[in-house]
Coordinates of C-alpha atoms (C1' of nucleotides) in Angstrom, one line a residue:
Chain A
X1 CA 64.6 135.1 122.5
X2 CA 62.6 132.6 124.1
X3 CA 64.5 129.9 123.0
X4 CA 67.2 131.1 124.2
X5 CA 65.2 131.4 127.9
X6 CA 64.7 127.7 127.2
X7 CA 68.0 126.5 126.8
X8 CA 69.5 128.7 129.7
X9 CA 66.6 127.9 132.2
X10 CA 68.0 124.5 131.3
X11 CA 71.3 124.8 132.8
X12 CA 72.8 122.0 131.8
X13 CA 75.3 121.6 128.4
X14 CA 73.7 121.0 125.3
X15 CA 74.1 118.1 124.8
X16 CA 71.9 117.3 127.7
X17 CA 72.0 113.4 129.1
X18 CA 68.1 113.0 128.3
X19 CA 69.0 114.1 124.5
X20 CA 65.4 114.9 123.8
X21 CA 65.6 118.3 121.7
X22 CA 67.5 120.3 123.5
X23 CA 71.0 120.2 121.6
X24 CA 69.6 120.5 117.9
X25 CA 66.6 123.0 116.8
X26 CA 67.2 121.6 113.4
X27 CA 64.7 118.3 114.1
X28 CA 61.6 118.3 112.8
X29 CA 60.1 116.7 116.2
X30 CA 61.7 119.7 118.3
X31 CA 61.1 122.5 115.4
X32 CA 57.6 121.5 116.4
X33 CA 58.4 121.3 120.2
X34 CA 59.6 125.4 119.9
X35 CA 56.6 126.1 118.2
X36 CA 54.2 124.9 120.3
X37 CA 55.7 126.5 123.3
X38 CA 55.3 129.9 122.0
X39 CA 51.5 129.2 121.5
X40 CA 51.0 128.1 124.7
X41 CA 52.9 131.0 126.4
X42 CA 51.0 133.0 124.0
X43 CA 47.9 132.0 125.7
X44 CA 48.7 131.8 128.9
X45 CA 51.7 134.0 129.8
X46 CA 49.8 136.0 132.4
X47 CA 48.2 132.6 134.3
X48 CA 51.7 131.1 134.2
X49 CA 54.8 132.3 134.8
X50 CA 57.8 131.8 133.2
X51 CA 58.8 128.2 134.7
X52 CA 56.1 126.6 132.6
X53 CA 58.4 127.5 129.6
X54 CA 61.4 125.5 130.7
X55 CA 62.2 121.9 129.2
X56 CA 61.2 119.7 131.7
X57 CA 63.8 116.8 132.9
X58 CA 62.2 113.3 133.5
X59 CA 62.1 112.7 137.0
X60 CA 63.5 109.1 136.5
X61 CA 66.6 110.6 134.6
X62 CA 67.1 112.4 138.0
X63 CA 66.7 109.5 140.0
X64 CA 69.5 107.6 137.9
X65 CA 71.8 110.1 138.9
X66 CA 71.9 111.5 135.3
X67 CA 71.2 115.5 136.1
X68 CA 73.8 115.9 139.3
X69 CA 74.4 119.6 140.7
X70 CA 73.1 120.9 138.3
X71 CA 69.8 123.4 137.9
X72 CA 67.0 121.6 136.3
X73 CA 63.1 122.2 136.2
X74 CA 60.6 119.0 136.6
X75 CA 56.9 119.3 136.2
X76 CA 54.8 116.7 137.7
X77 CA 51.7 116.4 140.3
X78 CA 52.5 116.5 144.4
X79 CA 52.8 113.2 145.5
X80 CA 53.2 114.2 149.3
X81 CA 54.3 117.1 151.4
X82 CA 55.3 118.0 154.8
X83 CA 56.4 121.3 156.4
X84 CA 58.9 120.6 159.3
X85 CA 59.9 123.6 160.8
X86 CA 61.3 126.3 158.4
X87 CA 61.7 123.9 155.8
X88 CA 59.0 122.1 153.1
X89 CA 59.6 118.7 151.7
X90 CA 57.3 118.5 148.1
X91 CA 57.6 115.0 146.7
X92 CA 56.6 115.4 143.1
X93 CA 55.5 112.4 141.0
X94 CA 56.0 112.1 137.1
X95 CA 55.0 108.8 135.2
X96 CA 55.4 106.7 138.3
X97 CA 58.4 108.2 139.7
X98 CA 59.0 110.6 142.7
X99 CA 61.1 113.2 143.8
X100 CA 61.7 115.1 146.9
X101 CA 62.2 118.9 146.4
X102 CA 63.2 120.7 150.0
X103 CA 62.5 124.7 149.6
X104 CA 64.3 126.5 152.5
X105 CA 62.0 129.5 154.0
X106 CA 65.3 131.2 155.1
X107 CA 66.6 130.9 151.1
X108 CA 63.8 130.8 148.7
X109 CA 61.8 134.5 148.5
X110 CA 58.3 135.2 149.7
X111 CA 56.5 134.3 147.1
X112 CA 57.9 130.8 146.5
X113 CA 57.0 130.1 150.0
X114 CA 53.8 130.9 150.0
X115 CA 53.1 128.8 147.1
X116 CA 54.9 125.8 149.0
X117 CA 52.9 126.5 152.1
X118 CA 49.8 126.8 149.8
X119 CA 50.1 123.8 147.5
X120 CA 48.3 120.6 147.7
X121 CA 48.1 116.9 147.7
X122 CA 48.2 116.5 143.5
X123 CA 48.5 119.7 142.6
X124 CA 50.2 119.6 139.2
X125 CA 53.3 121.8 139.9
X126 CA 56.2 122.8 137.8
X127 CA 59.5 123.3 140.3
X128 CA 62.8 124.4 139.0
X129 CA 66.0 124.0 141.7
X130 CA 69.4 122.2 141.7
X131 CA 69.7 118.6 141.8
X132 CA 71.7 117.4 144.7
X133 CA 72.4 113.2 145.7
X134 CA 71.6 113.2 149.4
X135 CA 71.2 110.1 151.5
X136 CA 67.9 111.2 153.3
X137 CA 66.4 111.5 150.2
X138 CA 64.3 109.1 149.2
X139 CA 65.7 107.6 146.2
X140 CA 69.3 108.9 147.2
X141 CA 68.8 112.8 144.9
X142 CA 66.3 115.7 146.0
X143 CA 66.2 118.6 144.3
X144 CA 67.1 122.1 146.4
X145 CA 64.1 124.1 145.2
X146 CA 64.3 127.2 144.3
X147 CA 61.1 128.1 142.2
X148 CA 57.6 126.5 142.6
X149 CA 54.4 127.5 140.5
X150 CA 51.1 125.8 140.9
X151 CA 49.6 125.2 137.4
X152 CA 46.5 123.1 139.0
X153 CA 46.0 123.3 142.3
X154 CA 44.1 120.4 143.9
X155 CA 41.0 120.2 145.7
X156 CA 40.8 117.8 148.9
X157 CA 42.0 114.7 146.8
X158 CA 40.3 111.8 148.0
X159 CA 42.3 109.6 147.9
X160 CA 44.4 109.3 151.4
X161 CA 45.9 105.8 152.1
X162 CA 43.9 103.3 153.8
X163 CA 40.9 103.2 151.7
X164 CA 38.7 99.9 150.9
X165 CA 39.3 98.5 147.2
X166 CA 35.4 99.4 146.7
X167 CA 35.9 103.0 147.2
X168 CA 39.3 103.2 145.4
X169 CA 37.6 101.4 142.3
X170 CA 34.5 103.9 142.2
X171 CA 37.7 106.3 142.4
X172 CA 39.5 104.5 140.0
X173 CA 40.2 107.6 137.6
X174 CA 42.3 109.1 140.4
X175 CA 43.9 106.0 141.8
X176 CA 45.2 105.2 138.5
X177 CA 47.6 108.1 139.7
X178 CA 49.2 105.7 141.9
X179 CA 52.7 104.7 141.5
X180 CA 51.6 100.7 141.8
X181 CA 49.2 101.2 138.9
X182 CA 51.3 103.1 137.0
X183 CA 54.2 100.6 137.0
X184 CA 51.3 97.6 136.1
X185 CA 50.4 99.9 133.3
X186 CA 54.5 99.9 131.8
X187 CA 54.9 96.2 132.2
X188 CA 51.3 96.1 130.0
X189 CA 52.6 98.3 127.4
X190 CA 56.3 96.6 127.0
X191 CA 54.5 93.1 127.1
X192 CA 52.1 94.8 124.3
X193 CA 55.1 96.1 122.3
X194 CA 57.0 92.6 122.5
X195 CA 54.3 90.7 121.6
X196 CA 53.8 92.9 118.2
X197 CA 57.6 92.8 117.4
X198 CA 58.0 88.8 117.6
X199 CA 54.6 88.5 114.6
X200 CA 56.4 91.6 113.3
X201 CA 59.5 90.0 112.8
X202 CA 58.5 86.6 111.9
X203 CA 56.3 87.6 109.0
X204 CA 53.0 87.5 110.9
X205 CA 50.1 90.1 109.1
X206 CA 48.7 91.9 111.9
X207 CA 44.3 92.4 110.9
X208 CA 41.4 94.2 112.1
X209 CA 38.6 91.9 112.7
X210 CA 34.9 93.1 113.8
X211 CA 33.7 93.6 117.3
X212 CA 30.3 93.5 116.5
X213 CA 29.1 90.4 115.3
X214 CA 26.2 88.3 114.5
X215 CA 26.4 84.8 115.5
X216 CA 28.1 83.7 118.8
X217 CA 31.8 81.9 118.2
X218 CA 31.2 79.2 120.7
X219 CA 27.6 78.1 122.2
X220 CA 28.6 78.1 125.9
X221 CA 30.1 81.8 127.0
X222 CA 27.2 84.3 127.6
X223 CA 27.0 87.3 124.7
X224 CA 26.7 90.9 125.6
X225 CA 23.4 92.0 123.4
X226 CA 22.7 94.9 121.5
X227 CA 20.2 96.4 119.1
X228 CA 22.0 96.7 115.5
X229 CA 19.8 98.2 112.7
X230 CA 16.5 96.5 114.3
X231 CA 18.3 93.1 115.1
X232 CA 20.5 91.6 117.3
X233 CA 24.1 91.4 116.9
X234 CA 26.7 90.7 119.6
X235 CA 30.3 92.2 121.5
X236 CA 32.4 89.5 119.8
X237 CA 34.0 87.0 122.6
X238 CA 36.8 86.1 120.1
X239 CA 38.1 87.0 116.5
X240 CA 39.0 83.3 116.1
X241 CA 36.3 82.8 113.1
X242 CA 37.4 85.7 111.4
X243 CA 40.9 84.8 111.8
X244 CA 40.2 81.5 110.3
X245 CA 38.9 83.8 107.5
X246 CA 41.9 85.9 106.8
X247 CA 44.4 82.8 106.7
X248 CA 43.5 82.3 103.2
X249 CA 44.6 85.7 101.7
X250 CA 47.2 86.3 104.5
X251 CA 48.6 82.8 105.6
X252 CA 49.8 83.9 109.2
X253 CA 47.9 86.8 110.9
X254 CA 46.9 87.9 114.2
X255 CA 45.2 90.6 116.4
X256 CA 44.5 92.5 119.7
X257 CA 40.9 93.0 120.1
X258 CA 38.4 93.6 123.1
X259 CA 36.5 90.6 123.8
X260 CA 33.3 90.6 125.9
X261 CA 32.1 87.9 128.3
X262 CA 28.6 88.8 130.3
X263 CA 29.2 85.8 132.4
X264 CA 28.6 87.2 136.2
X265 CA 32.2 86.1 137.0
X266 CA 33.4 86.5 140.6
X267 CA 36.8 85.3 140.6
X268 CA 40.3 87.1 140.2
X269 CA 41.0 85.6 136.7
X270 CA 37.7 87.2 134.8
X271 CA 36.9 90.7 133.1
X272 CA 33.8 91.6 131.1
X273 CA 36.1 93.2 128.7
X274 CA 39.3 92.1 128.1
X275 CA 42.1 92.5 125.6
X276 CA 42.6 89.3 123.6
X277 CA 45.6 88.7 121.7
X278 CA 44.8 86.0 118.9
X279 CA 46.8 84.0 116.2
X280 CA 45.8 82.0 113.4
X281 CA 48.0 80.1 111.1
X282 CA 47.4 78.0 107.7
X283 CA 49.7 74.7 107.5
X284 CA 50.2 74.8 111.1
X285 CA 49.3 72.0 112.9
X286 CA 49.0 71.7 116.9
X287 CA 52.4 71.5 117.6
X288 CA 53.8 74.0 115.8
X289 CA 50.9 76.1 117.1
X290 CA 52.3 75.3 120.7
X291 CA 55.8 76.5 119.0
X292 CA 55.0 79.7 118.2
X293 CA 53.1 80.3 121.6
X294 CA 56.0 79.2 123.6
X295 CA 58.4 81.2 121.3
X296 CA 56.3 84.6 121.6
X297 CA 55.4 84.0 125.9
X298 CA 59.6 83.6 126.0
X299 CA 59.6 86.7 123.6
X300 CA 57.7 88.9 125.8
X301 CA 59.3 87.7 129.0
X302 CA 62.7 89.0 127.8
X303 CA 61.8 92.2 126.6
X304 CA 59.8 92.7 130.2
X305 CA 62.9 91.6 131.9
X306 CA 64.8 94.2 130.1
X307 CA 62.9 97.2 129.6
X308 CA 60.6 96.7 133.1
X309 CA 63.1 95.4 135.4
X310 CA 62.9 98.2 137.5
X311 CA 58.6 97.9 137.5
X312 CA 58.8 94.5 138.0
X313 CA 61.2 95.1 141.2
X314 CA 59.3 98.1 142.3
X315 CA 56.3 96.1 142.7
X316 CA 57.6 93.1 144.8
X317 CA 58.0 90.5 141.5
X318 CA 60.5 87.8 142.5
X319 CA 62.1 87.8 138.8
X320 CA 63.1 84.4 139.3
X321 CA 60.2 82.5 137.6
X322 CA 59.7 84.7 134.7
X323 CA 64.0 83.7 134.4
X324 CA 63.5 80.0 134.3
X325 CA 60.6 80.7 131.5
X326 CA 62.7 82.5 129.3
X327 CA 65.2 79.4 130.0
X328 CA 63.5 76.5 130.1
X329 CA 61.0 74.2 127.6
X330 CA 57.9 74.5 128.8
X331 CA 56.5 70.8 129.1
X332 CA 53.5 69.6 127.9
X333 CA 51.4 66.8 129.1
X334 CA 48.7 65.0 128.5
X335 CA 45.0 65.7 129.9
X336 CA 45.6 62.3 130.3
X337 CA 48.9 62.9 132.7
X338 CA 47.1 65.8 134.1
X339 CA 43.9 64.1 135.7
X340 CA 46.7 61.3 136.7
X341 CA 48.9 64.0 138.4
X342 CA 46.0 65.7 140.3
X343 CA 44.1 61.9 141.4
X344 CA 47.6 61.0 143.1
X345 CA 47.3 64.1 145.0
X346 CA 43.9 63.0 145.9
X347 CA 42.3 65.4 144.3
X348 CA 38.2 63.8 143.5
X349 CA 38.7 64.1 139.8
X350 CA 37.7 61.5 136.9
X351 CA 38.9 61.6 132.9
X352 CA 36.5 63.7 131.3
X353 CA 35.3 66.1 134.3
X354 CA 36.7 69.8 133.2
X355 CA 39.3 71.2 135.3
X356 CA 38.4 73.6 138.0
X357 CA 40.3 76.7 139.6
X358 CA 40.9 74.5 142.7
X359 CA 42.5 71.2 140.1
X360 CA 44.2 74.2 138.1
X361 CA 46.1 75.2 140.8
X362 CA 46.6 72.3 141.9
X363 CA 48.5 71.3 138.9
X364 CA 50.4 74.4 138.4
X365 CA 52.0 73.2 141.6
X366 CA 53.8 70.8 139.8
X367 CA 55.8 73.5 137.4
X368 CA 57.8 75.6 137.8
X369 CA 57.5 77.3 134.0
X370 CA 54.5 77.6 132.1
X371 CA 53.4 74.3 130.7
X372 CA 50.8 73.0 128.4
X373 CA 47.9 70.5 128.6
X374 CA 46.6 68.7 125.5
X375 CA 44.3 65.9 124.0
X376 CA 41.0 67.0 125.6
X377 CA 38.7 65.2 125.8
X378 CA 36.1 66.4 123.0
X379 CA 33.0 67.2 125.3
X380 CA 34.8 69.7 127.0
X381 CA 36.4 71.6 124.6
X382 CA 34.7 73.5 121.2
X383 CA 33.0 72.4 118.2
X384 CA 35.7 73.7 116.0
X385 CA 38.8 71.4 117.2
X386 CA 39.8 69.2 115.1
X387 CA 39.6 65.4 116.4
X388 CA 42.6 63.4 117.4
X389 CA 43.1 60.8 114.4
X390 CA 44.6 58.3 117.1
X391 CA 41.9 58.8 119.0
X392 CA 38.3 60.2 118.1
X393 CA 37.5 61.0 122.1
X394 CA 40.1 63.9 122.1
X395 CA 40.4 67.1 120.7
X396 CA 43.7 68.3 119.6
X397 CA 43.4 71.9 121.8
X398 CA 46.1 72.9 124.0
X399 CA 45.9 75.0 127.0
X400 CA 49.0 77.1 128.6
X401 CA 49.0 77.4 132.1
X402 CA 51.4 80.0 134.1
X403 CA 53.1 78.6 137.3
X404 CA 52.3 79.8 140.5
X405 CA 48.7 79.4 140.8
X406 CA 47.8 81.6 137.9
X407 CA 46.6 78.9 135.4
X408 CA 45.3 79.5 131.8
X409 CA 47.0 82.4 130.1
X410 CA 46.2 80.4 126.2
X411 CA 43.8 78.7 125.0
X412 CA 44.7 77.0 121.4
X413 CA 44.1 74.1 118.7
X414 CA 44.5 72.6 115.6
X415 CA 41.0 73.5 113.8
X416 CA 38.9 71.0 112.0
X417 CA 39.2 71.5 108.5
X418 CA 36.8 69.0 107.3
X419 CA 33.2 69.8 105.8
X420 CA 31.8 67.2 107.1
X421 CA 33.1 66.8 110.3
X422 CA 32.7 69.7 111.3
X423 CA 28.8 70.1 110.2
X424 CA 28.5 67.2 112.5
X425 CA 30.2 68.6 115.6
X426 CA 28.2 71.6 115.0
X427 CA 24.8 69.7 115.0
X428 CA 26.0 67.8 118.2
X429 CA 26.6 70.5 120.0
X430 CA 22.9 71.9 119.6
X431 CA 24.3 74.8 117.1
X432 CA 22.5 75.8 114.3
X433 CA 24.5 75.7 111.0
X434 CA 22.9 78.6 109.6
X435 CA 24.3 81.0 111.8
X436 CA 27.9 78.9 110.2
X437 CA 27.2 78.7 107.1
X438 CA 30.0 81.1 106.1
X439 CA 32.3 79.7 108.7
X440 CA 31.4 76.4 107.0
X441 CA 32.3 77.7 103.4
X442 CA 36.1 78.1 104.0
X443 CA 36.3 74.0 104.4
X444 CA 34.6 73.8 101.2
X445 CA 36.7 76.2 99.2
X446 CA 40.0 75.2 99.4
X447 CA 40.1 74.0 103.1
X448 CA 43.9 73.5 104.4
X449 CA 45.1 72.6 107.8
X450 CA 45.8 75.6 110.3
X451 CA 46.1 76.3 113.8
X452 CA 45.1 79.1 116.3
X453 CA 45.2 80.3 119.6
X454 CA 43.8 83.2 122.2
X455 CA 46.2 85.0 125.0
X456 CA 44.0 86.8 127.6
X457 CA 46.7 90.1 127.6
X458 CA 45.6 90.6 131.2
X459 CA 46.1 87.4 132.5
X460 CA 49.9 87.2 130.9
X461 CA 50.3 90.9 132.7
X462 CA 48.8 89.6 136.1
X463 CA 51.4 86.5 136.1
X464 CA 54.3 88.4 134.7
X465 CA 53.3 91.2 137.7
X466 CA 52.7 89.0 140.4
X467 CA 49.4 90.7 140.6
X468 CA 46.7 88.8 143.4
X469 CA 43.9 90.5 140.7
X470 CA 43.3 90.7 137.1
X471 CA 41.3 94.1 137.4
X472 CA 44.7 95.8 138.6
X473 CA 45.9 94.5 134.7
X474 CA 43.6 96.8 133.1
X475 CA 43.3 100.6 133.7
X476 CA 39.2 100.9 133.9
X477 CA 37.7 97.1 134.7
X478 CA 34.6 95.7 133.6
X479 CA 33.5 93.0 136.0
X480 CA 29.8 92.0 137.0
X481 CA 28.3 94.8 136.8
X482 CA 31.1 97.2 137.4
X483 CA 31.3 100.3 134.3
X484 CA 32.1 103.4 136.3
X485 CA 34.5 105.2 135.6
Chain B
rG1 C1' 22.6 81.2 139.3
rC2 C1' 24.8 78.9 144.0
rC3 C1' 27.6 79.3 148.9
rG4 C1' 29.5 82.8 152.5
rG5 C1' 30.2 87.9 154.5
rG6 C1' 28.8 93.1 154.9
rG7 C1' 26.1 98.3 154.7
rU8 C1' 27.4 103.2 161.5
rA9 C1' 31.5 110.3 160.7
rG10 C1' 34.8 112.2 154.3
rC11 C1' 37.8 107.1 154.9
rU12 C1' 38.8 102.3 157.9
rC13 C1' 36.1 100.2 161.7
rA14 C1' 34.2 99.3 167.0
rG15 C1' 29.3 99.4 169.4
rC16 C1' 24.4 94.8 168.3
rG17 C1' 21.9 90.1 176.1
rG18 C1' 17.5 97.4 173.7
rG19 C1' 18.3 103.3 177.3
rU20 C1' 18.5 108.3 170.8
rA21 C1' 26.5 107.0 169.1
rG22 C1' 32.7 106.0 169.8
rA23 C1' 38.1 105.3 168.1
rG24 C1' 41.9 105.9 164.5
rC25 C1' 42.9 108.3 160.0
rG26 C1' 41.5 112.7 157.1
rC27 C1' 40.2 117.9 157.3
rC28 C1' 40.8 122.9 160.0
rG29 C1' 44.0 125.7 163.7
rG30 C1' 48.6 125.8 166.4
rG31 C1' 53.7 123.8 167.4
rC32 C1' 58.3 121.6 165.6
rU33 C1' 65.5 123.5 161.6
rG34 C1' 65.5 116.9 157.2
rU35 C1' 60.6 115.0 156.8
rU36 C1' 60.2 109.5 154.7
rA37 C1' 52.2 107.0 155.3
rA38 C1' 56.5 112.5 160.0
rC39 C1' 55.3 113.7 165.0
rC40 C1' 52.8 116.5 169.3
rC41 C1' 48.4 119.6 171.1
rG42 C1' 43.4 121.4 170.2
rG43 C1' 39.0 121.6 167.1
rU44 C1' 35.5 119.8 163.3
rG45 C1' 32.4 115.8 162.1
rG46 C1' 26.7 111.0 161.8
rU47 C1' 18.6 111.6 159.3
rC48 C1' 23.6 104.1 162.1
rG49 C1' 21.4 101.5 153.4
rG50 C1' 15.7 102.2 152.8
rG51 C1' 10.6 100.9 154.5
rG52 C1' 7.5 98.6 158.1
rG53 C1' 6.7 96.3 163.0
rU54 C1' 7.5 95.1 168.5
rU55 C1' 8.6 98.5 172.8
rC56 C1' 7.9 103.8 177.4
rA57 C1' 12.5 103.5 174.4
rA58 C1' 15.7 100.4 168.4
rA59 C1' 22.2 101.2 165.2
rU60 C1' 20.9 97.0 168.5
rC61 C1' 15.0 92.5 168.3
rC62 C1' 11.4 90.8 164.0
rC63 C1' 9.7 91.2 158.7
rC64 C1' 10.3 93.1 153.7
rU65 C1' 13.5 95.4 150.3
rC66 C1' 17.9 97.6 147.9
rC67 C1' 23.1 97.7 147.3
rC68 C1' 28.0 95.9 147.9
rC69 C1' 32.1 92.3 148.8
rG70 C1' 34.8 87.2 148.8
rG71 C1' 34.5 82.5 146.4
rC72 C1' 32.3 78.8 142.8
rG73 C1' 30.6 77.7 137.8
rC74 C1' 32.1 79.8 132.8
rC75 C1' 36.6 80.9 130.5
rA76 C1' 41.5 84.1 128.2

RNA sequence: GCCGGGGUAGCUCAGCGGGUAGAGCGCCGGGCUGUUAACCCGGUGGUCGGGGGUUCAAAUCCCCUCCCCGGCGCCA
């Protein structure tokens, strides 16, 4: 009986275009999908009326032209409204998407007008009419309502248009509502899901290393503290060490993991908290480290372009850039070439000064696809970099900078995998072994050569977004200070 | 931590050679037969971040204090 109300509140044929359950009861998934409808008409049949019931269409199957004349029902939250003489115009929003649904006073009955002439601003709304293409719409297809029930209505939202980013970050859990956000957030997830297919697919063991830890990974970056059983233990900055640690069972593994820097950072490229996608690799030396990063950024950027085209265009991203990446070799220089580059500019810079955000934009000037920087000079990189053999001054760590101005999206290098050495870089840089003992161990058991390297997920999203500020790359940021909401 | 900027209506801001506050938006009411951040008319709205001082009089001048923003360093 109900089910049957279901499929004819649908309207459309069976085999509806958005083939999600509709046609065949027989599914597990929509067995499941029946089911829970009866329980929640069971509870709330007298609140809701009968539209909640319906199979809702996808607002962006609408807009692609898929649901055409016929009758269709769409829940979502009002995006805007306007009542223009005897008619109302209720844009409804559904995962990013909009759609204008005109109720006619002199066609729709008493009570759906009252509800149109009562709703507000993000009211969550379930609307049932016939789907018509019309050029005044915006987005070229309105719907002609017909029904309109308010499940939620809204309070005052605060959220108008014209607000300060202050106040619409201490709003942050209702501006996450908007459209902009909510594209960001789709590009994040489909560069997430790329990034896990390519180590899927080439044999890479995805891991689970801690968050908490004891010992910081490198001296300089400031720890967040917190009491752990009576002691101190640490938010972990990186999973690097462990990842060193799993090579040995594993070979090739990586992870996504929050990392925490309480550096006071002011700057458009930091977070407190921040989603780090590492790699670590036994029998991997530098360059093929560089490989694999080039392989997997050119990975992602093709399964953006695909699956987030219409994100990417909604939000103003010239595609053009993120193109020639897929396209091109990403060069690599020299620190060397780098400081060489940037003094023929005239930029004030000598060989072995670290590269600031002015040089590093600078230099990105220069590209026109990511590119890499290597052979670092030692004192500017970490103890844990294995020394270039031609040259003891260098490290073997490589950097990838985005064009564009957005700099350093991955930080990698070939690890030192000598005892010895590595006890020594660990005393010169004013560490104290203990806390590295077990770090220590792996080059004494078996050591092998390997490779690693860190992505800061935000700072890929940002460039591949065209996005003037990391904290619009994460849905709640933590930034200097910032932890509400 | 350093350099720079700022706290005035629900929001965005103006007012700062001292005379106890204004605009736009929002909100509320009304009008409008297709709106696109609609528009038009009317109404509503503030212990001017906090404390102290100078003065007949302080949003405005002085001192202290709190908070916030942009950037740098650090890095992903």
């Amino acid at each position: 009986m109900r089910i049957r109300r279901i499929r004819a509140a649908q309207g459309a044929p069976k085999s509806s275009a958005s083939g999600s359950g509709t046609a065949t009861l027989l599914t597990a998934a929509s067995y499941t999908r029946v089911r829970f409808r009866f329980i929640v008409v069971a509870v709330s049949i007298k609140r809701l009326g009968r539209l909640y019931m319906d199979r809702p269409v996808p607002i962006a199957e609408i807009i692609e032209g898929r649901h055409s004349g016929r009758t269709v029902t769409v829940r979502g939250w009002v995006h805007r409204k306007r009542i223009v003489g005897g008619k109302a115009f209720i844009l409804v929003r559904q995962e990013g998407e909009v759609l204008q649904c005109v109720y006619d006073k002199a066609e729709v009955g008493q009570r759906v007008w009252e509800e149109a002439e009562k709703v507000t601003l993000e009211s969550s709304v379930v609307v049932r009419g016939t789907v018509r293409e019309d050029p005044r719409a915006p987005g070229g297809y309105e719907l002609r309502g017909e029904d309109l029930e308010i499940v939620g209505l809204s309070a005052d939202f605060p959220i108008k248009g014209g607000e300060s980013i202050e106040y619409l970050l201490d709003h942050r859990h209702l501006w996450l509502r908007s459209r902009r956000l909510t594209w960001v957030m789709k590009v994040k997830h489909s560069v997430m899901q790329a990034a896990r297919r390519y180590f899927i697919d080439n044999g890479w063991w995805e891991v689970t290393p801690p968050i908490l830890t004891g010992s910081a990974v490198e001296g300089g970056a400031t720890l967040f503290e917190l009491k752990y059983f009576g002691s101190k233990a640490y938010l972990s900055q990186s999973a690097q060490l462990y990842l060193e640690v799993l090579i040995y069972p594993l070979e090739k593994v990586w992870a996504v993991t929050p990392s925490f820097r309480a550096e006071k950072s002011r700057t458009r490229r930091h977070l407190a908290e921040y989603w780090h996608l590492e790699a670590e690799a036994a029998w991997m030396d530098m360059w093929d480290m560089m490989r694999i990063v080039e392989e997997l950024v050119k990975h992602v950027l093709e399964r953006v372009l695909e699956e987030r085209r219409r994100e990417l265009e909604n939000l103003g991203r010239s595609l053009e850039p993120l193109k020639r990446a897929v396209e091109e070799r990403f060069p690599a220089i020299r620190y060397d070439e780098a400081i060489e580059i940037l003094q023929k500019k005239g930029v004030e810079i000598e060989w072995g000064d670290d590269m600031g955000a002015d040089e590093e934009r600078e230099l990105t000037k220069e590209f026109e696809t990511p590119f890499f920087v290597t052979h670092f000079p030692k004192q500017i990189k970490a103890f844990y970099m294995k020394l270039d053999p031609e040259d003891s001054r260098l490290a073997l760590g490589f950097d990838l900078l985005a064009p564009e101005g957005y700099g350093e999206i991955v930080g990698g290098s070939q690890r030192e995998d000598d005892y010895d050495t590595l006890l020594s870089r660990i005393l010169e840089e004013g560490l104290d072994p203990e806390d590295y003992d077990w770090y220590l161990d792996l080059r004494k058991y078996g050591t092998v050569p390997h490779s690693g390297f860190g992505l800061g997920l935000e700072r890929l999203v940002m460039w591949i977004a065209g996005l003037d500020h990391i904290r619009d790359a994460t849905p709640m940021p933590r930034y200097r200070g910032r932890i509400k909401p």
